[in-house]
Coordinates of C-alpha atoms and ligand atoms in Angstrom, one line a residue:
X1 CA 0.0 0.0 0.0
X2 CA 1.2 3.5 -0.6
X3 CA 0.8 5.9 1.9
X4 CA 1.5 9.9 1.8
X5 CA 2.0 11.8 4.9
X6 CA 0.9 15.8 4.7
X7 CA 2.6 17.9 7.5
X8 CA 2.7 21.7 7.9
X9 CA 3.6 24.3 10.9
X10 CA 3.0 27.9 10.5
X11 CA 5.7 30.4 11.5
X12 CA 2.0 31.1 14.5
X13 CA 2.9 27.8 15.2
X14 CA 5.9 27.1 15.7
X15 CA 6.5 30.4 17.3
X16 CA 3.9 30.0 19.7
X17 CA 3.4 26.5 20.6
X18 CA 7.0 25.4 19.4
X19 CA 5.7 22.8 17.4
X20 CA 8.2 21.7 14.9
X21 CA 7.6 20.0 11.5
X22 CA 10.1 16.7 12.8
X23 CA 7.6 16.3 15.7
X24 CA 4.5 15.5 13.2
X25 CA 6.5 13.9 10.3
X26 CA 7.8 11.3 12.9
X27 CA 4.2 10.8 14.4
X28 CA 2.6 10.4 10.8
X29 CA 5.1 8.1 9.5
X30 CA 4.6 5.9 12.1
X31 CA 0.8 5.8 11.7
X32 CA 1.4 4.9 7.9
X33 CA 3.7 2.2 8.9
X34 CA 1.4 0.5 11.5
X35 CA -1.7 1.1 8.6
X36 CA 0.8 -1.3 6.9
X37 CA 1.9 1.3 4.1
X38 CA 4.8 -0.3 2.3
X39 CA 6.1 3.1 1.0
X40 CA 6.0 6.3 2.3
X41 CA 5.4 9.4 0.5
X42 CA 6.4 12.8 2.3
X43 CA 4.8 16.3 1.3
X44 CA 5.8 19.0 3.6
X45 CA 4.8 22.8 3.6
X46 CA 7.4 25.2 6.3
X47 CA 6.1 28.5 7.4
X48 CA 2.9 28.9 5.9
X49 CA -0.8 29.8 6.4
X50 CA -3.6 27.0 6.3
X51 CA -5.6 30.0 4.9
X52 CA -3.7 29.9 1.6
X53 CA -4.6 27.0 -0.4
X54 CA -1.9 27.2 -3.3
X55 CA 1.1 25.5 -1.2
X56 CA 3.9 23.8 -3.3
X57 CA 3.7 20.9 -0.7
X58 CA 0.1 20.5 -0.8
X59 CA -0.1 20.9 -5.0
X60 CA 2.6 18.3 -5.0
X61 CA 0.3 15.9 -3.0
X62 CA -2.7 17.0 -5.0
X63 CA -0.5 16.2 -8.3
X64 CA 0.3 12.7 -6.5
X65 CA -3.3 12.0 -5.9
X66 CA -4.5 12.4 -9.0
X67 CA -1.5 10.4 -10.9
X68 CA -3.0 7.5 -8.4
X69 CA 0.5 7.3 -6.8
X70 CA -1.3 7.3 -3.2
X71 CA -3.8 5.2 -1.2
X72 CA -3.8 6.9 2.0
X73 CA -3.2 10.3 3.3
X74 CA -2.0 10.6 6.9
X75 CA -2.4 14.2 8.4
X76 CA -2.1 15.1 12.0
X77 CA -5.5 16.9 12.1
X78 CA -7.7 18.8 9.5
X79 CA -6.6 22.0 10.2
X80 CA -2.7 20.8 8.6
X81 CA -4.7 20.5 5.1
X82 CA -6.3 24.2 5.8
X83 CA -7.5 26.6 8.3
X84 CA -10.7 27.3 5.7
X85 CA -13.6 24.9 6.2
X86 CA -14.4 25.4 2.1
X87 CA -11.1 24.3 1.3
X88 CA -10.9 21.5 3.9
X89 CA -14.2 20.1 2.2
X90 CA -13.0 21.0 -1.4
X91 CA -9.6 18.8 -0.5
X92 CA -11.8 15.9 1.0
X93 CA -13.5 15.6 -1.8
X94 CA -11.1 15.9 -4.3
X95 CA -9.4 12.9 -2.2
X96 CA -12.3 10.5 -2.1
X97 CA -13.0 11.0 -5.3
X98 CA -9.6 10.0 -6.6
X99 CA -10.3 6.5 -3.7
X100 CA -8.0 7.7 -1.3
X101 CA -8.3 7.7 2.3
X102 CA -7.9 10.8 4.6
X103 CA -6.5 9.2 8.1
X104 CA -5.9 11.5 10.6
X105 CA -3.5 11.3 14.2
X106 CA -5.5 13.6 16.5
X107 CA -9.0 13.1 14.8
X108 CA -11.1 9.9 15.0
X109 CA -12.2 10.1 11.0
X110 CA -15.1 7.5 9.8
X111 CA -16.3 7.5 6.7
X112 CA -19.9 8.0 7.8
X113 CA -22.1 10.9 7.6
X114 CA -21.4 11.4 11.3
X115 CA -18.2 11.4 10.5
X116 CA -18.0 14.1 8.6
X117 CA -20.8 16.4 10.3
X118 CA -18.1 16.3 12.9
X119 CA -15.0 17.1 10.2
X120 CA -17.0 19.8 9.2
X121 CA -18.1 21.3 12.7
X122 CA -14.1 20.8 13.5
X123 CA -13.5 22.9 10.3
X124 CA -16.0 25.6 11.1
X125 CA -14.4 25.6 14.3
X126 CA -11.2 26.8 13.0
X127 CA -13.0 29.3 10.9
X128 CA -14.5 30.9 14.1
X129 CA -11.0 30.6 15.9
X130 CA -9.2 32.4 13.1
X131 CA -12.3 34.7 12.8
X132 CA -11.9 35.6 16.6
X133 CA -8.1 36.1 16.7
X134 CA -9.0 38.9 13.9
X135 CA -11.5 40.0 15.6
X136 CA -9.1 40.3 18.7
X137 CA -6.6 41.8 16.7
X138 CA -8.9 44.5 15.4
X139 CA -10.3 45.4 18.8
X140 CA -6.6 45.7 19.8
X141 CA -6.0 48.4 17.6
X142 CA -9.3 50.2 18.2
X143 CA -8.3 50.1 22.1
X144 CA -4.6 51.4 21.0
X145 CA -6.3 54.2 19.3
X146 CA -8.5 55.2 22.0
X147 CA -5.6 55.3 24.6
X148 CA -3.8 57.7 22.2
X149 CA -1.0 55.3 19.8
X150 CA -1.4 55.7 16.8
X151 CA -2.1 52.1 15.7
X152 CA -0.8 51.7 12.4
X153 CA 1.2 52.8 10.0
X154 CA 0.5 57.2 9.9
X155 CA 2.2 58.5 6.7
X156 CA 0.6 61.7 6.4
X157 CA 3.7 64.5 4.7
X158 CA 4.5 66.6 7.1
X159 CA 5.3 64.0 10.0
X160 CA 7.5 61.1 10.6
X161 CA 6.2 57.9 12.1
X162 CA 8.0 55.6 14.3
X163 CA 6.7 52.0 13.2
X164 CA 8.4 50.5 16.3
X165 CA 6.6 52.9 19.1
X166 CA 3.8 54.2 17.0
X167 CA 5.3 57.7 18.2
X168 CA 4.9 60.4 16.0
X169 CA 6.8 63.7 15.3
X170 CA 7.1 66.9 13.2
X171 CA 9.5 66.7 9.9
X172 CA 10.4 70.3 10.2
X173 CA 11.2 71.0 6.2
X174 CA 7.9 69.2 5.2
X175 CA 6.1 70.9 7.7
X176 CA 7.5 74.3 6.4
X177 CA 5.7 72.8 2.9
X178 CA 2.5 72.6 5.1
X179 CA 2.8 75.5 6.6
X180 CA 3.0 77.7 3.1
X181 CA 0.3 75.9 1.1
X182 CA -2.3 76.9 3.7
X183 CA -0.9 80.7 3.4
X184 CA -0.5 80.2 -0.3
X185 CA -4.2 79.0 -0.3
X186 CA -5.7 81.8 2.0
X187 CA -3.8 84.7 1.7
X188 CA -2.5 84.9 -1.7
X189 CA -5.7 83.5 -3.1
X190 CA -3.9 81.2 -5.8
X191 CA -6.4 78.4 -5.7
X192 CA -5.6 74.4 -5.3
X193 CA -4.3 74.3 -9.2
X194 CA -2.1 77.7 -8.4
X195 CA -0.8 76.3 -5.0
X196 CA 0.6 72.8 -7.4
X197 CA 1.7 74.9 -9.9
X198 CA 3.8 76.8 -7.6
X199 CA 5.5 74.1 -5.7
X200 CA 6.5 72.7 -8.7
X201 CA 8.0 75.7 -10.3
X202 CA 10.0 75.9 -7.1
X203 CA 11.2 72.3 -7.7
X204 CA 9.8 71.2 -3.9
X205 CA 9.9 68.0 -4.0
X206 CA 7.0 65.4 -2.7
X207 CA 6.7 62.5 -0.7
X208 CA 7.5 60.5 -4.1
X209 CA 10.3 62.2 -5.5
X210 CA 9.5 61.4 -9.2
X211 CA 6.1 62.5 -9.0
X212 CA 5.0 66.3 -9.4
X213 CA 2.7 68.0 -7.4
X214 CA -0.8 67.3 -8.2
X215 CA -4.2 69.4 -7.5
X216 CA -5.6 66.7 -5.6
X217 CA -2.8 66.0 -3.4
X218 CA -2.5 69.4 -2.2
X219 CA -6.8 69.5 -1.7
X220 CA -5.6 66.1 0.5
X221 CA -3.3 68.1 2.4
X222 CA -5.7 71.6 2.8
X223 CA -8.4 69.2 4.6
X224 CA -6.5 66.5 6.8
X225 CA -7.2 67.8 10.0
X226 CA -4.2 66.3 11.2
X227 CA -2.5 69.3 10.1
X228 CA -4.4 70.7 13.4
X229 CA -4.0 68.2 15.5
X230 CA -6.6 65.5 15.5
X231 CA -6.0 63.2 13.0
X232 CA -9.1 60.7 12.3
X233 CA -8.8 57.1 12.8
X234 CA -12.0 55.2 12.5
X235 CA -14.4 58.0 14.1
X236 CA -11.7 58.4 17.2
X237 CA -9.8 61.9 17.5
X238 CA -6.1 60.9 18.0
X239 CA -4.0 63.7 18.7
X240 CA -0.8 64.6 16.7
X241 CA 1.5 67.3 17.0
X242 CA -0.5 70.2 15.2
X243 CA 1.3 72.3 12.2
X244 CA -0.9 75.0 11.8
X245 CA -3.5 76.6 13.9
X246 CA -7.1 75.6 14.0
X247 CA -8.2 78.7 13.0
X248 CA -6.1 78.9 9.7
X249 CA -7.4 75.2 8.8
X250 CA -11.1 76.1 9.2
X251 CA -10.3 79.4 7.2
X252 CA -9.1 76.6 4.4
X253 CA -11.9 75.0 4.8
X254 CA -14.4 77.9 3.9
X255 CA -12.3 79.1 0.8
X256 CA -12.8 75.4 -0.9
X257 CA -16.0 75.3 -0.1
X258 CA -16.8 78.8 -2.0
X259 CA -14.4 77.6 -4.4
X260 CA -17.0 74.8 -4.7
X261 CA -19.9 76.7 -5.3
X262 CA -18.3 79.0 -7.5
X263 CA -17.6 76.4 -10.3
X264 CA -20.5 74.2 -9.2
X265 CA -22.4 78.0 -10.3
X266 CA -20.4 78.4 -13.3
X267 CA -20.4 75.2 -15.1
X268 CA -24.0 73.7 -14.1
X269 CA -25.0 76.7 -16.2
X270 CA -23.6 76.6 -19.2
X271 CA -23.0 73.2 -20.4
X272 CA -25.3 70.3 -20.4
X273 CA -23.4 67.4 -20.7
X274 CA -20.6 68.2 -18.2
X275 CA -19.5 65.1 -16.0
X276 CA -21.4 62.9 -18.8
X277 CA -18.9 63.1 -21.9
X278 CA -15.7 61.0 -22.7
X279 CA -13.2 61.2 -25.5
X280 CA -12.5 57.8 -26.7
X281 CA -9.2 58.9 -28.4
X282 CA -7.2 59.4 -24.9
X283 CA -9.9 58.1 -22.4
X284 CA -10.7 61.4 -20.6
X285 CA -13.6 63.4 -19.7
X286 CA -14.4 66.5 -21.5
X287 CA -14.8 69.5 -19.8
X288 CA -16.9 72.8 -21.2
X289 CA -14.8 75.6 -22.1
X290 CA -15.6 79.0 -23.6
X291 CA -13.2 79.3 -26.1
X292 CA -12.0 80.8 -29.2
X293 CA -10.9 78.1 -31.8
X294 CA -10.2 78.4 -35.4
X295 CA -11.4 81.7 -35.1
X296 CA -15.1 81.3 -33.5
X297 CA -15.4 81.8 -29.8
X298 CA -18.0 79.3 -28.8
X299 CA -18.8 76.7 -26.0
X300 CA -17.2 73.6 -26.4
X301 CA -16.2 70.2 -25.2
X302 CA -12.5 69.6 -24.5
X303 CA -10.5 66.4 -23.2
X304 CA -7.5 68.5 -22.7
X305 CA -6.4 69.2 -18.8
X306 CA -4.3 72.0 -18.6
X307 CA -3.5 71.6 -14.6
X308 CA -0.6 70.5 -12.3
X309 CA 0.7 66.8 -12.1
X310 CA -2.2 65.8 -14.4
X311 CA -1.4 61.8 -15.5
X312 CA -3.0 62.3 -19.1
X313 CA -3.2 65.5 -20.8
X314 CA -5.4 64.8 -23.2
X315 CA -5.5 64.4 -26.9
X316 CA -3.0 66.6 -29.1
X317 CA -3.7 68.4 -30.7
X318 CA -6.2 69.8 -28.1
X319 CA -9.4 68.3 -28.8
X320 CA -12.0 70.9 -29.0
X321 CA -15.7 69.8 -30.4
X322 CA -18.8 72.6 -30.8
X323 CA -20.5 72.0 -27.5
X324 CA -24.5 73.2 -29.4
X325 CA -24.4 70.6 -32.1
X326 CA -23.1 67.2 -29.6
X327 CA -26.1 68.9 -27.3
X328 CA -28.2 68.9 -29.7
X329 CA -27.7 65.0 -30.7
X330 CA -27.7 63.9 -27.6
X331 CA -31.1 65.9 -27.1
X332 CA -33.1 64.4 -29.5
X333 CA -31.6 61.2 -28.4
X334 CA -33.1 62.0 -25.3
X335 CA -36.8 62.9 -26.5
X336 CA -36.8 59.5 -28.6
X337 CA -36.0 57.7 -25.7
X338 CA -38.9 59.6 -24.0
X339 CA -41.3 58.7 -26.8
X340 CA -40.9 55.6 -27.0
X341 CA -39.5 54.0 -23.6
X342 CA -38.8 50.4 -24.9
X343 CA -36.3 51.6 -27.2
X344 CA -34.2 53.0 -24.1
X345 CA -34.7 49.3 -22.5
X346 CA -33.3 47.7 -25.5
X347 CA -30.8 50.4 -25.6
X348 CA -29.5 49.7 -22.1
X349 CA -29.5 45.9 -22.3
X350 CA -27.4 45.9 -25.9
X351 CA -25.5 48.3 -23.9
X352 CA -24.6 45.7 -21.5
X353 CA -22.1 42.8 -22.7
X354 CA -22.6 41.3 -19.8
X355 CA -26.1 39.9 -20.3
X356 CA -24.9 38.7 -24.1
X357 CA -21.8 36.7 -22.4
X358 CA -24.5 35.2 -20.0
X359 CA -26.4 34.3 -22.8
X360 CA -23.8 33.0 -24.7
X361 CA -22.7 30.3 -21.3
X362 CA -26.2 29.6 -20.4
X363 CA -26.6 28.4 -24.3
X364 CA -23.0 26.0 -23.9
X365 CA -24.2 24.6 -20.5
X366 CA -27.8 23.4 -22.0
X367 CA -25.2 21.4 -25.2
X368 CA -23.4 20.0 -22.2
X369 CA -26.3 18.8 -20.3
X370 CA -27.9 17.4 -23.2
X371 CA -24.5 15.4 -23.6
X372 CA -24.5 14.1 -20.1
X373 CA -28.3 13.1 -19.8
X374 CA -27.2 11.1 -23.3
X375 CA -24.6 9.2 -21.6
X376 CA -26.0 8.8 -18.7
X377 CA -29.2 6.8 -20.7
X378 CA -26.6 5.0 -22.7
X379 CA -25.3 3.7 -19.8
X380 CA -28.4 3.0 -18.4
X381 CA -29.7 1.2 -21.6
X382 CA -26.6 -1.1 -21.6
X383 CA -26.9 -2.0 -18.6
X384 CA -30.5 -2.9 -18.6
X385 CA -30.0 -4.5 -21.5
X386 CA -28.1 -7.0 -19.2
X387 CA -24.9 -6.4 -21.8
X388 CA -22.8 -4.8 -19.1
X389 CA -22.5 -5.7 -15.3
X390 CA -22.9 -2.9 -12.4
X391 CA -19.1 -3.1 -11.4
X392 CA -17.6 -0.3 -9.6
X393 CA -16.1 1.0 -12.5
X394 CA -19.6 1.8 -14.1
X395 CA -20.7 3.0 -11.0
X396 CA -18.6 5.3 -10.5
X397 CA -18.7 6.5 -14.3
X398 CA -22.7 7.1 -13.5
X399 CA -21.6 9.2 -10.3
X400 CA -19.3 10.9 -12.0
X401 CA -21.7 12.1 -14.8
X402 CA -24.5 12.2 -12.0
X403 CA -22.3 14.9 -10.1
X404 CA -21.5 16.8 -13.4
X405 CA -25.1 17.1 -14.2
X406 CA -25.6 18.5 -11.1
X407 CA -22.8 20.9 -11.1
X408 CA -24.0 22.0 -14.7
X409 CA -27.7 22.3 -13.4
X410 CA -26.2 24.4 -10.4
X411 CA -24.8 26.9 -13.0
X412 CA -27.4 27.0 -15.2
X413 CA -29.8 27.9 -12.2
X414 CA -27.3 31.1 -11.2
X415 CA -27.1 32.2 -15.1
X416 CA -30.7 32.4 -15.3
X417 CA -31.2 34.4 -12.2
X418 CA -28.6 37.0 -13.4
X419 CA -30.0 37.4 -16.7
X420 CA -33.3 37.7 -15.0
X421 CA -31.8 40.4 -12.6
X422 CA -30.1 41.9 -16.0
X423 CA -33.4 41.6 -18.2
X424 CA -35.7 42.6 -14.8
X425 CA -34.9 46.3 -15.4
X426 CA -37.2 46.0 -18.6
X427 CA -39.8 45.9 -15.7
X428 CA -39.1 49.1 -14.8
X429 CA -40.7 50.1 -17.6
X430 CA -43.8 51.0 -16.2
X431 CA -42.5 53.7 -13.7
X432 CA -40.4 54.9 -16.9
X433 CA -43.3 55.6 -19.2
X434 CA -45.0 57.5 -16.5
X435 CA -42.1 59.5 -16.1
X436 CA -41.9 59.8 -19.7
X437 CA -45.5 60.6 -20.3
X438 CA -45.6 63.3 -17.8
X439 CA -42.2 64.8 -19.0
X440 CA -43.1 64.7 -22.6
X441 CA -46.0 67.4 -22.3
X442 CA -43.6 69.8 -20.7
X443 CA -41.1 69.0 -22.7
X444 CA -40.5 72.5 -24.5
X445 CA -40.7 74.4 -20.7
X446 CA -38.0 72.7 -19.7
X447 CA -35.5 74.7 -17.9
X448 CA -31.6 74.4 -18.3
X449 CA -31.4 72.7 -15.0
X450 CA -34.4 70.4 -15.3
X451 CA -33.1 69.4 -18.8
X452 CA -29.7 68.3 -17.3
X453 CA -31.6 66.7 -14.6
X454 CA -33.3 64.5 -17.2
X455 CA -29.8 64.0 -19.7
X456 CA -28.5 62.7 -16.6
X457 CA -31.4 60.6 -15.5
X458 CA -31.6 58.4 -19.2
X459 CA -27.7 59.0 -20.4
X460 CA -25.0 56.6 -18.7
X461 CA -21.8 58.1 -21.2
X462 CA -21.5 59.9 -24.4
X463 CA -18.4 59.2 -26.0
X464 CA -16.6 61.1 -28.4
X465 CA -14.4 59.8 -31.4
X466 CA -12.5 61.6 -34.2
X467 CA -12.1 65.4 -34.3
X468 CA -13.4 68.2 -36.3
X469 CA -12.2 69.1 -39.4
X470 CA -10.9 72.2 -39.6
X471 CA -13.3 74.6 -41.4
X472 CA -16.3 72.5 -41.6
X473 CA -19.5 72.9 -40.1
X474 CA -21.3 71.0 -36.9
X475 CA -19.8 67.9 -36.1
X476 CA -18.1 66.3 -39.3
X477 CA -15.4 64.2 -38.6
X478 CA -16.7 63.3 -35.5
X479 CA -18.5 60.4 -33.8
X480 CA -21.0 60.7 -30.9
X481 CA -22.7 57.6 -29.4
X482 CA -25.0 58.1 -26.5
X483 CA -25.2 55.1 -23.9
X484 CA -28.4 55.3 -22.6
X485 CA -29.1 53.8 -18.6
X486 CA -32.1 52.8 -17.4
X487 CA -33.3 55.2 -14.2
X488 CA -33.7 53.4 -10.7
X489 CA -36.8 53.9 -9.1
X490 CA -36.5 55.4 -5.5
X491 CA -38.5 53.8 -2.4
X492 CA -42.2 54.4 -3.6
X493 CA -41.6 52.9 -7.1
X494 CA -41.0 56.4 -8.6
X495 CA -38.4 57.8 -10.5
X496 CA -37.2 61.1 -10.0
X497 CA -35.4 63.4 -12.2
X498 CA -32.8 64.9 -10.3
Ligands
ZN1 ZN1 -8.9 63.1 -26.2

């Protein structure tokens, strides 16, 4: 008989409970022997988690087992093969499967349904165990926090942060950095972009050398309130050595929020489709400008970004598209929509690949099925045809396409529940033609604001391909498609255009 023996200490283990690897390879080997194994497989695994189920010891046994090179497996106790209950019951089966037996030293194992209630209890067991060390761990660093440590790592530019003690202090020249963007910011007025532009004319460097500064890294920096000396940990106030007063911070505070409003004002106004449209030439969004272009100054659609440490500058030449005639397409798109409702249903599930790949799997598991139930009668007929015996062989090869049939069935249930959920926004319908019919008799009263509303209710995306040519009117040369999404009713079964 041909035995394997499995053993594995974590570094937890052997750390804590000094168990070492020697100590369970003896132990197993001798239970293979006395099971009257007349060679001995090893498959070991040092210093690693039973959480992790791709170990080079365990896939070697796994190999081993399914070249048939083993008969029995000797393990000290479950948790050896994994501390996760799935993959203890995906292992045991893959085992039994293959006809080999699982033999464990600490762990009376039957191969009875009793038996394996109680494996699997034993593996949920470890679940909860590992489940409440994390829990502990957790709590530990939530009880660190309230007693004032800062409990993990606190890399926030400005400070230095002692992993060892959790002590943190003041880098004086980073600080200085700290200290002028909030002046920069307040009393010089140069906004978030001019306060990045600045640093980086003056070479300053930041926390990662290569990289420039960036507008959103210095908004990061104008609202950490660490910077006044309560730095945020998971709703506690920890306390840090402050770098500028509270009164200066707060003062931040108000100017981005005006700053806020101001270009909230400005461009809610003036451009419909702002937030909504993509360039599909370099992948970012277009922003309105007023600007003058090929001589015409006119509102358009750009995916160039002009500001500090920006990753992709947009499309160069500088893509600028007429913003009336893109509004206008995507308009009308809108009113069709609103006209007739179904077309925006069919819209959104073309949109969505998703539902077509589904469609596409659900078709392939049906063929398989069909295959299996037709060798599964064939096997059937032969053997009531009293041509072929029931040996163990058959039996098994009627298990085997019993189980796939099952597994197949099992999938084939989840596809059609996701299409359903996919295909179930078509029954939103109803609320949407409501919606629609009540929109469409105001439909020329419409103001700015309430159109935008409604772009943004139906329209997921417009994306923009191509570029104007020079000198031409409207949009030739360019490509707008309009990805329409279908609008989620709220609590009460309405939709709201907002
Ligand atoms: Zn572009």
């Amino acid at each position: 008989m041909q035995a394997a023996i499995y053993v594995r200490v974590s570094t937890e283990d052997q750390a804590r409970h000094g168990y070492s690897l020697a100590e369970q390879r003896d132990a197993c080997y001798r239970r293979a022997v006395s099971l009257g194994a007349t060679s001995v497989l090893e498959f070991a695994d040092e210093g690693i988690s039973g959480a992790i189920l791709d170990r080079p010891g365990l896939n070697a046994l796994r190999e081993a087992v399914r070249e048939r090179q083993v008969d029995v497996i000797v393990v000290r106790d479950p948790d050896r093969l994994s501390r996760k209950l799935a993959h203890q019951l995906l292992l045991t089966e893959e085992f039994e499967k293959a006809g080999v037996r699982l033999d464990f030293l600490d762990f009376t194992w039957q191969d009875t349904p009793e038996g394996k209630l109680f494996y699997s209890i034993r593996g949920a067991i470890a679940e909860f165990e590992k489940e409440k060390i994390r829990e502990r761990t957790i709590r530990g660093k939530t009880q660190k926090a309230k007693q004032g440590g800062i409990p993990i790592g606190f890399y926030v530019y400005g400070y230095s942060y002692d992993t060892e003690t959790g002590k943190v202090s003041i880098l004086e020249e980073e600080a200085a950095v700290v200290k002028n963007i909030f002046r920069w910011f307040i009393e010089e007025d140069l906004g978030v972009n001019g306060v990045a532009k600045r640093l980086n004319d003056q070479g300053i460097p930041t926390r990662k050398k290569k990289n420039p500064w960036h507008r959103m890294v210095v908004r990061q920096i104008l609202t950490n309130p660490a910077y006044k000396g309560a730095w945020r940990y998971k709703g506690i106030d920890i306390p840090v050595p402050a770098i500028v007063d509270p009164q200066t911070w707060s003062k931040a505070q108000e100017k981005l929020k005006e700053a806020r409003r101001l270009w909230a004002g400005k461009s809610q106004q003036s451009y419909l489709l702002s937030g909504l449209i993509t360039c599909a030439d370099c992948g970012n969004t277009m922003t309105g400008v007023y600007a003058k272009w090929w001589g015409v100054k006119e509102r358009r659609y750009t995916c160039r970004k002009g500001f500090q440490g920006v990753r992709n500058s947009g499309c160069r030449p500088a893509k600028m598209i007429l913003a009336a005639p893109v509004e206008r397409v995507v308009w009308e798109q809108v009113c069709s929509w609103l006209q007739d409702p179904d077309s925006l249903v069919t819209a959104t599930i073309e949109a969505s690949p998703q539902a077509e790949e589904l469609r596409e799997e659900l078709k392939r598991i049906e063929k398989h099925l069909k295959e299996v139930e037709k060798g599964r009668e064939a096997v059937l007929d032969v053997l009531a045809s009293g041509l072929l015996e029931l040996d163990t062989q058959t039996k098994n090869k009627l298990g085997e396409l019993k189980r796939r049939k099952e597994r197949l069935e099992q999938r084939q249930k989840e596809l059609m529940a996701a299409l359903e959920r996919i295909e179930g926004k078509a029954g939103k319908l109803e609320e949407f033609r409501l919606l629609a019919q009540e929109v469409l008799s105001k439909l020329d009263d419409l103001s700015f604001a309430e159109k935008k509303a409604l772009v943004r209710t139906l329209v997921a995306q417009v994306v923009i391909s191509g570029r104007l040519s020079p000198g031409k009117h409207g949009l030739a040369g360019v490509n707008v498609t309009v990805l329409a999404r279908i609008p989620e009713p709220g609590k009460d079964g309405s939709i709201a255009v907002n």
